Amino acid sequence: MIPPGRSNSIRRMHPETRLSCADLLPPGRMVTSDEGDGGVQPLWLSNGSATAELWTRMHAEHTRSGLWPLLLDSLDPSDDEFRPWGSGEVFPEQMSSPASHDPACLLPQWWATYTAVDEDDDMFDTDRRLAVTAPFGRTWPGLVPSRETATNPDQLATEFAQAFLANRPHTRLGLVAATSGGEALTVAGWAGPCNYDNDTAKFSAVVRDWEDRFGARVVAVGFSTLHLSVAAPPVDEHDALLVAAEHFAFCPDNIWQSSSPYTLTAYAERITGAHHWDFWWD
């Protein structure tokens, strides 16, 4: 279960912290989950568009404030509901704890599921399904070791936030009572990958591991999208293939729903040296 005090977010923070944060914030409101009897409010949402300056300031303050800033994207920018955030389509009550899940177990389990032969698959026959994950086929290749980097992960996250906002000026600011972006996904009750697994804590566990191994930072989240900055991306073909395998297990639609060719090898080429990772679940 989520530790006490996390699911109710900002309301349970120390009053002095709330006050000092409020001095920085534009108009906004607490979002109430549309499920459950407790009226859980897992995040704060700005009324208007986010700015790079405010996101950067809140990111720099997160250790003291206990609030992780997220750039929140909408399913339809023209919709006043600003789904899922403004409409309360968040489900913190349904999530377990990221600490209950081991990425070293989750990723090979997901890999086995998505590489299994499916005779009823209309998209890929057996040969094509195995070709997608070549050269590994159905064999899980294992996790990539941690990488050293001279790049500052938080500075890189700031630069990515600026670029993200330049492309999506409708994006709003969200604040979640969490110690990391990976944890914030669960605490906020985000349900983006629900068509594959409706317990976001499992995905948070993997993201937290990537935070450690690759200097990843959660910068932006949409209805079913996730955007990370990455300080230590793979820089050679071998490591890129291994990271691509992790991404396929985490979000198979990144490859299944990509523009042709639908292969791990082509995807690995795209992420080699790339300092941001983007995920989308159908």
GROMACS .gro file of C-alpha atoms in nm:
model
  282
    1MET     CA    1   0.000   0.000   0.000
    2ILE     CA    2   0.101   0.365  -0.043
    3PRO     CA    3   0.262   0.493   0.280
    4PRO     CA    4   0.028   0.697   0.501
    5GLY     CA    5   0.033   1.064   0.412
    6ARG     CA    6   0.128   1.009   0.049
    7SER     CA    7  -0.208   0.952  -0.119
    8ASN     CA    8  -0.359   1.267   0.037
    9SER     CA    9  -0.073   1.466  -0.108
   10ILE     CA   10  -0.028   1.833  -0.028
   11ARG     CA   11  -0.304   1.849   0.234
   12ARG     CA   12  -0.095   1.641   0.475
   13MET     CA   13   0.226   1.835   0.433
   14HIS     CA   14   0.363   2.057   0.706
   15PRO     CA   15   0.170   2.389   0.707
   16GLU     CA   16   0.486   2.600   0.676
   17THR     CA   17   0.586   2.406   0.366
   18ARG     CA   18   0.243   2.458   0.211
   19LEU     CA   19   0.258   2.829   0.281
   20SER     CA   20   0.605   2.879   0.139
   21CYS     CA   21   0.511   2.687  -0.175
   22ALA     CA   22   0.186   2.878  -0.215
   23ASP     CA   23   0.384   3.202  -0.237
   24LEU     CA   24   0.544   3.068  -0.555
   25LEU     CA   25   0.239   2.931  -0.725
   26PRO     CA   26  -0.002   3.073  -0.983
   27PRO     CA   27  -0.376   3.013  -0.944
   28GLY     CA   28  -0.461   2.643  -0.925
   29ARG     CA   29  -0.651   2.380  -0.733
   30MET     CA   30  -0.627   2.039  -0.576
   31VAL     CA   31  -0.751   1.761  -0.804
   32THR     CA   32  -0.994   1.516  -0.643
   33SER     CA   33  -0.997   1.156  -0.764
   34ASP     CA   34  -1.333   1.064  -0.915
   35GLU     CA   35  -1.325   0.722  -0.746
   36GLY     CA   36  -1.322   0.617  -0.384
   37ASP     CA   37  -1.511   0.738  -0.081
   38GLY     CA   38  -1.237   0.944   0.080
   39GLY     CA   39  -1.220   1.233  -0.162
   40VAL     CA   40  -0.849   1.175  -0.217
   41GLN     CA   41  -0.667   1.475  -0.361
   42PRO     CA   42  -0.340   1.338  -0.500
   43LEU     CA   43  -0.207   1.645  -0.681
   44TRP     CA   44  -0.224   2.020  -0.731
   45LEU     CA   45  -0.296   2.148  -1.085
   46SER     CA   46  -0.236   2.497  -1.218
   47ASN     CA   47  -0.532   2.671  -1.383
   48GLY     CA   48  -0.320   2.804  -1.666
   49SER     CA   49  -0.020   2.700  -1.869
   50ALA     CA   50   0.306   2.612  -1.701
   51THR     CA   51   0.623   2.814  -1.749
   52ALA     CA   52   0.975   2.681  -1.771
   53GLU     CA   53   1.083   2.924  -1.500
   54LEU     CA   54   0.826   2.797  -1.248
   55TRP     CA   55   0.890   2.430  -1.327
   56THR     CA   56   1.264   2.487  -1.285
   57ARG     CA   57   1.215   2.666  -0.954
   58MET     CA   58   0.984   2.397  -0.816
   59HIS     CA   59   1.221   2.125  -0.936
   60ALA     CA   60   1.510   2.294  -0.756
   61GLU     CA   61   1.295   2.325  -0.443
   62HIS     CA   62   1.156   1.970  -0.442
   63THR     CA   63   1.392   1.835  -0.175
   64ARG     CA   64   1.283   2.105   0.069
   65SER     CA   65   0.917   2.126  -0.033
   66GLY     CA   66   0.854   1.754  -0.073
   67LEU     CA   67   0.671   1.829  -0.398
   68TRP     CA   68   0.770   1.684  -0.733
   69PRO     CA   69   0.678   1.908  -1.028
   70LEU     CA   70   0.529   1.749  -1.339
   71LEU     CA   71   0.447   1.905  -1.672
   72LEU     CA   72   0.096   1.773  -1.733
   73ASP     CA   73  -0.029   1.725  -2.087
   74SER     CA   74  -0.390   1.673  -2.192
   75LEU     CA   75  -0.561   1.418  -2.412
   76ASP     CA   76  -0.717   1.706  -2.607
   77PRO     CA   77  -0.573   2.055  -2.549
   78SER     CA   78  -0.895   2.214  -2.677
   79ASP     CA   79  -1.104   2.032  -2.414
   80ASP     CA   80  -1.177   2.244  -2.107
   81GLU     CA   81  -1.175   1.931  -1.887
   82PHE     CA   82  -0.799   1.892  -1.941
   83ARG     CA   83  -0.821   1.513  -1.916
   84PRO     CA   84  -0.720   1.320  -1.718
   85TRP     CA   85  -0.598   1.573  -1.464
   86GLY     CA   86  -0.868   1.837  -1.457
   87SER     CA   87  -1.142   1.576  -1.487
   88GLY     CA   88  -1.012   1.377  -1.189
   89GLU     CA   89  -0.946   1.062  -1.392
   90VAL     CA   90  -0.672   0.959  -1.151
   91PHE     CA   91  -0.688   0.656  -0.927
   92PRO     CA   92  -0.440   0.662  -0.638
   93GLU     CA   93  -0.669   0.435  -0.436
   94GLN     CA   94  -0.608   0.152  -0.682
   95MET     CA   95  -0.228   0.161  -0.675
   96SER     CA   96   0.010  -0.047  -0.468
   97SER     CA   97   0.356   0.078  -0.363
   98PRO     CA   98   0.654   0.094  -0.603
   99ALA     CA   99   0.864  -0.057  -0.324
  100SER     CA  100   0.659  -0.377  -0.355
  101HIS     CA  101   0.790  -0.447  -0.706
  102ASP     CA  102   1.132  -0.549  -0.839
  103PRO     CA  103   1.216  -0.423  -1.191
  104ALA     CA  104   1.452  -0.717  -1.236
  105CYS     CA  105   1.145  -0.942  -1.211
  106LEU     CA  106   0.886  -0.718  -1.378
  107LEU     CA  107   1.071  -0.655  -1.703
  108PRO     CA  108   1.141  -1.021  -1.791
  109GLN     CA  109   0.782  -1.111  -1.699
  110TRP     CA  110   0.646  -0.844  -1.932
  111TRP     CA  111   0.896  -0.947  -2.200
  112ALA     CA  112   0.776  -1.307  -2.184
  113THR     CA  113   0.416  -1.192  -2.218
  114TYR     CA  114   0.474  -0.966  -2.517
  115THR     CA  115   0.703  -1.205  -2.704
  116ALA     CA  116   0.474  -1.506  -2.658
  117VAL     CA  117   0.332  -1.659  -2.976
  118ASP     CA  118  -0.028  -1.549  -3.027
  119GLU     CA  119  -0.215  -1.740  -3.296
  120ASP     CA  120  -0.500  -1.486  -3.288
  121ASP     CA  121  -0.276  -1.184  -3.344
  122ASP     CA  122  -0.404  -0.986  -3.643
  123MET     CA  123  -0.096  -0.764  -3.653
  124PHE     CA  124   0.197  -1.008  -3.636
  125ASP     CA  125   0.225  -1.373  -3.732
  126THR     CA  126   0.474  -1.590  -3.541
  127ASP     CA  127   0.772  -1.514  -3.763
  128ARG     CA  128   0.711  -1.140  -3.763
  129ARG     CA  129   0.656  -1.135  -3.387
  130LEU     CA  130   0.996  -1.297  -3.334
  131ALA     CA  131   1.153  -1.064  -3.588
  132VAL     CA  132   1.034  -0.763  -3.389
  133THR     CA  133   1.258  -0.854  -3.096
  134ALA     CA  134   1.556  -0.984  -3.295
  135PRO     CA  135   1.835  -1.055  -3.217
  136PHE     CA  136   1.689  -1.174  -2.886
  137GLY     CA  137   1.368  -1.339  -3.005
  138ARG     CA  138   1.188  -1.463  -2.694
  139THR     CA  139   1.503  -1.474  -2.478
  140TRP     CA  140   1.520  -1.197  -2.219
  141PRO     CA  141   1.868  -1.037  -2.256
  142GLY     CA  142   1.893  -0.894  -1.905
  143LEU     CA  143   1.926  -0.544  -1.762
  144VAL     CA  144   2.182  -0.289  -1.871
  145PRO     CA  145   2.441  -0.204  -1.602
  146SER     CA  146   2.448   0.146  -1.457
  147ARG     CA  147   2.633   0.405  -1.662
  148GLU     CA  148   2.860   0.683  -1.539
  149THR     CA  149   2.791   1.032  -1.672
  150ALA     CA  150   2.935   1.377  -1.632
  151THR     CA  151   2.597   1.528  -1.725
  152ASN     CA  152   2.393   1.674  -1.440
  153PRO     CA  153   2.056   1.491  -1.450
  154ASP     CA  154   1.863   1.781  -1.299
  155GLN     CA  155   2.012   2.039  -1.534
  156LEU     CA  156   1.929   1.813  -1.826
  157ALA     CA  157   1.572   1.777  -1.694
  158THR     CA  158   1.542   2.157  -1.689
  159GLU     CA  159   1.658   2.183  -2.049
  160PHE     CA  160   1.413   1.913  -2.156
  161ALA     CA  161   1.129   2.087  -1.971
  162GLN     CA  162   1.202   2.406  -2.162
  163ALA     CA  163   1.198   2.221  -2.495
  164PHE     CA  164   0.880   2.033  -2.403
  165LEU     CA  165   0.695   2.352  -2.315
  166ALA     CA  166   0.810   2.517  -2.638
  167ASN     CA  167   0.634   2.239  -2.832
  168ARG     CA  168   0.330   2.210  -2.602
  169PRO     CA  169   0.249   2.555  -2.465
  170HIS     CA  170  -0.089   2.436  -2.329
  171THR     CA  171   0.088   2.213  -2.074
  172ARG     CA  172   0.003   2.283  -1.709
  173LEU     CA  173   0.202   2.244  -1.388
  174GLY     CA  174   0.125   1.962  -1.148
  175LEU     CA  175   0.270   1.916  -0.800
  176VAL     CA  176   0.274   1.580  -0.624
  177ALA     CA  177   0.390   1.496  -0.271
  178ALA     CA  178   0.665   1.255  -0.376
  179THR     CA  179   1.040   1.217  -0.343
  180SER     CA  180   1.099   1.137  -0.711
  181GLY     CA  181   0.925   1.148  -1.045
  182GLY     CA  182   0.894   0.772  -1.049
  183GLU     CA  183   0.709   0.777  -0.719
  184ALA     CA  184   0.498   1.074  -0.829
  185LEU     CA  185   0.337   0.870  -1.107
  186THR     CA  186   0.185   0.635  -0.849
  187VAL     CA  187   0.101   0.897  -0.587
  188ALA     CA  188  -0.080   1.104  -0.850
  189GLY     CA  189  -0.286   0.801  -0.951
  190TRP     CA  190  -0.183   0.824  -1.318
  191ALA     CA  191  -0.331   0.536  -1.519
  192GLY     CA  192  -0.166   0.580  -1.859
  193PRO     CA  193  -0.059   0.214  -1.911
  194CYS     CA  194  -0.391   0.073  -1.782
  195ASN     CA  195  -0.457  -0.125  -2.102
  196TYR     CA  196  -0.154  -0.335  -2.008
  197ASP     CA  197  -0.152  -0.316  -1.629
  198ASN     CA  198  -0.369  -0.095  -1.408
  199ASP     CA  199  -0.120  -0.081  -1.120
  200THR     CA  200   0.102   0.216  -1.198
  201ALA     CA  201   0.329   0.126  -0.906
  202LYS     CA  202   0.490  -0.140  -1.125
  203PHE     CA  203   0.583   0.118  -1.386
  204SER     CA  204   0.700   0.353  -1.112
  205ALA     CA  205   0.935   0.082  -0.985
  206VAL     CA  206   1.098   0.058  -1.328
  207VAL     CA  207   1.124   0.435  -1.365
  208ARG     CA  208   1.284   0.462  -1.021
  209ASP     CA  209   1.540   0.205  -1.131
  210TRP     CA  210   1.608   0.408  -1.447
  211GLU     CA  211   1.652   0.715  -1.229
  212ASP     CA  212   1.936   0.532  -1.057
  213ARG     CA  213   2.092   0.359  -1.358
  214PHE     CA  214   2.055   0.624  -1.628
  215GLY     CA  215   2.003   0.952  -1.443
  216ALA     CA  216   1.645   0.960  -1.576
  217ARG     CA  217   1.400   1.225  -1.454
  218VAL     CA  218   1.024   1.232  -1.504
  219VAL     CA  219   0.952   1.566  -1.669
  220ALA     CA  220   0.611   1.538  -1.836
  221VAL     CA  221   0.308   1.308  -1.826
  222GLY     CA  222   0.000   1.295  -2.048
  223PHE     CA  223  -0.317   1.089  -2.063
  224SER     CA  224  -0.121   0.784  -2.180
  225THR     CA  225   0.224   0.931  -2.243
  226LEU     CA  226   0.538   0.961  -2.035
  227HIS     CA  227   0.843   1.179  -2.106
  228LEU     CA  228   1.178   1.135  -1.932
  229SER     CA  229   1.506   1.320  -1.958
  230VAL     CA  230   1.805   1.084  -1.955
  231ALA     CA  231   2.153   1.188  -1.844
  232ALA     CA  232   2.326   0.859  -1.936
  233PRO     CA  233   2.166   0.713  -2.250
  234PRO     CA  234   2.319   0.415  -2.431
  235VAL     CA  235   2.598   0.521  -2.665
  236ASP     CA  236   2.682   0.198  -2.847
  237GLU     CA  237   2.487  -0.065  -3.038
  238HIS     CA  238   2.511  -0.336  -2.771
  239ASP     CA  239   2.383  -0.122  -2.485
  240ALA     CA  240   2.120   0.041  -2.705
  241LEU     CA  241   1.975  -0.300  -2.793
  242LEU     CA  242   1.957  -0.393  -2.425
  243VAL     CA  243   1.789  -0.064  -2.336
  244ALA     CA  244   1.551  -0.111  -2.630
  245ALA     CA  245   1.456  -0.450  -2.485
  246GLU     CA  246   1.378  -0.284  -2.151
  247HIS     CA  247   1.166  -0.025  -2.330
  248PHE     CA  248   0.978  -0.293  -2.523
  249ALA     CA  249   0.898  -0.477  -2.200
  250PHE     CA  250   0.794  -0.150  -2.034
  251CYS     CA  251   0.593  -0.013  -2.327
  252PRO     CA  252   0.557  -0.248  -2.626
  253ASP     CA  253   0.352   0.009  -2.817
  254ASN     CA  254   0.669   0.215  -2.861
  255ILE     CA  255   0.768  -0.050  -3.116
  256TRP     CA  256   0.441  -0.218  -3.212
  257GLN     CA  257   0.275   0.116  -3.288
  258SER     CA  258   0.578   0.290  -3.434
  259SER     CA  259   0.629   0.378  -3.797
  260SER     CA  260   0.774   0.086  -3.992
  261PRO     CA  261   0.999  -0.103  -3.941
  262TYR     CA  262   0.861  -0.249  -3.620
  263THR     CA  263   1.191  -0.382  -3.488
  264LEU     CA  264   1.398  -0.359  -3.175
  265THR     CA  265   1.705  -0.286  -3.389
  266ALA     CA  266   1.548   0.019  -3.554
  267TYR     CA  267   1.426   0.145  -3.218
  268ALA     CA  268   1.772   0.097  -3.065
  269GLU     CA  269   1.919   0.319  -3.336
  270ARG     CA  270   1.674   0.595  -3.248
  271ILE     CA  271   1.756   0.596  -2.876
  272THR     CA  272   2.136   0.572  -2.910
  273GLY     CA  273   2.272   0.889  -2.751
  274ALA     CA  274   1.920   1.033  -2.707
  275HIS     CA  275   1.876   1.238  -2.389
  276HIS     CA  276   1.500   1.192  -2.366
  277TRP     CA  277   1.277   0.886  -2.372
  278ASP     CA  278   0.912   0.911  -2.472
  279PHE     CA  279   0.651   0.640  -2.415
  280TRP     CA  280   0.297   0.598  -2.540
  281TRP     CA  281   0.048   0.324  -2.453
  282ASP     CA  282  -0.242   0.252  -2.687
   0.00000   0.00000   0.00000
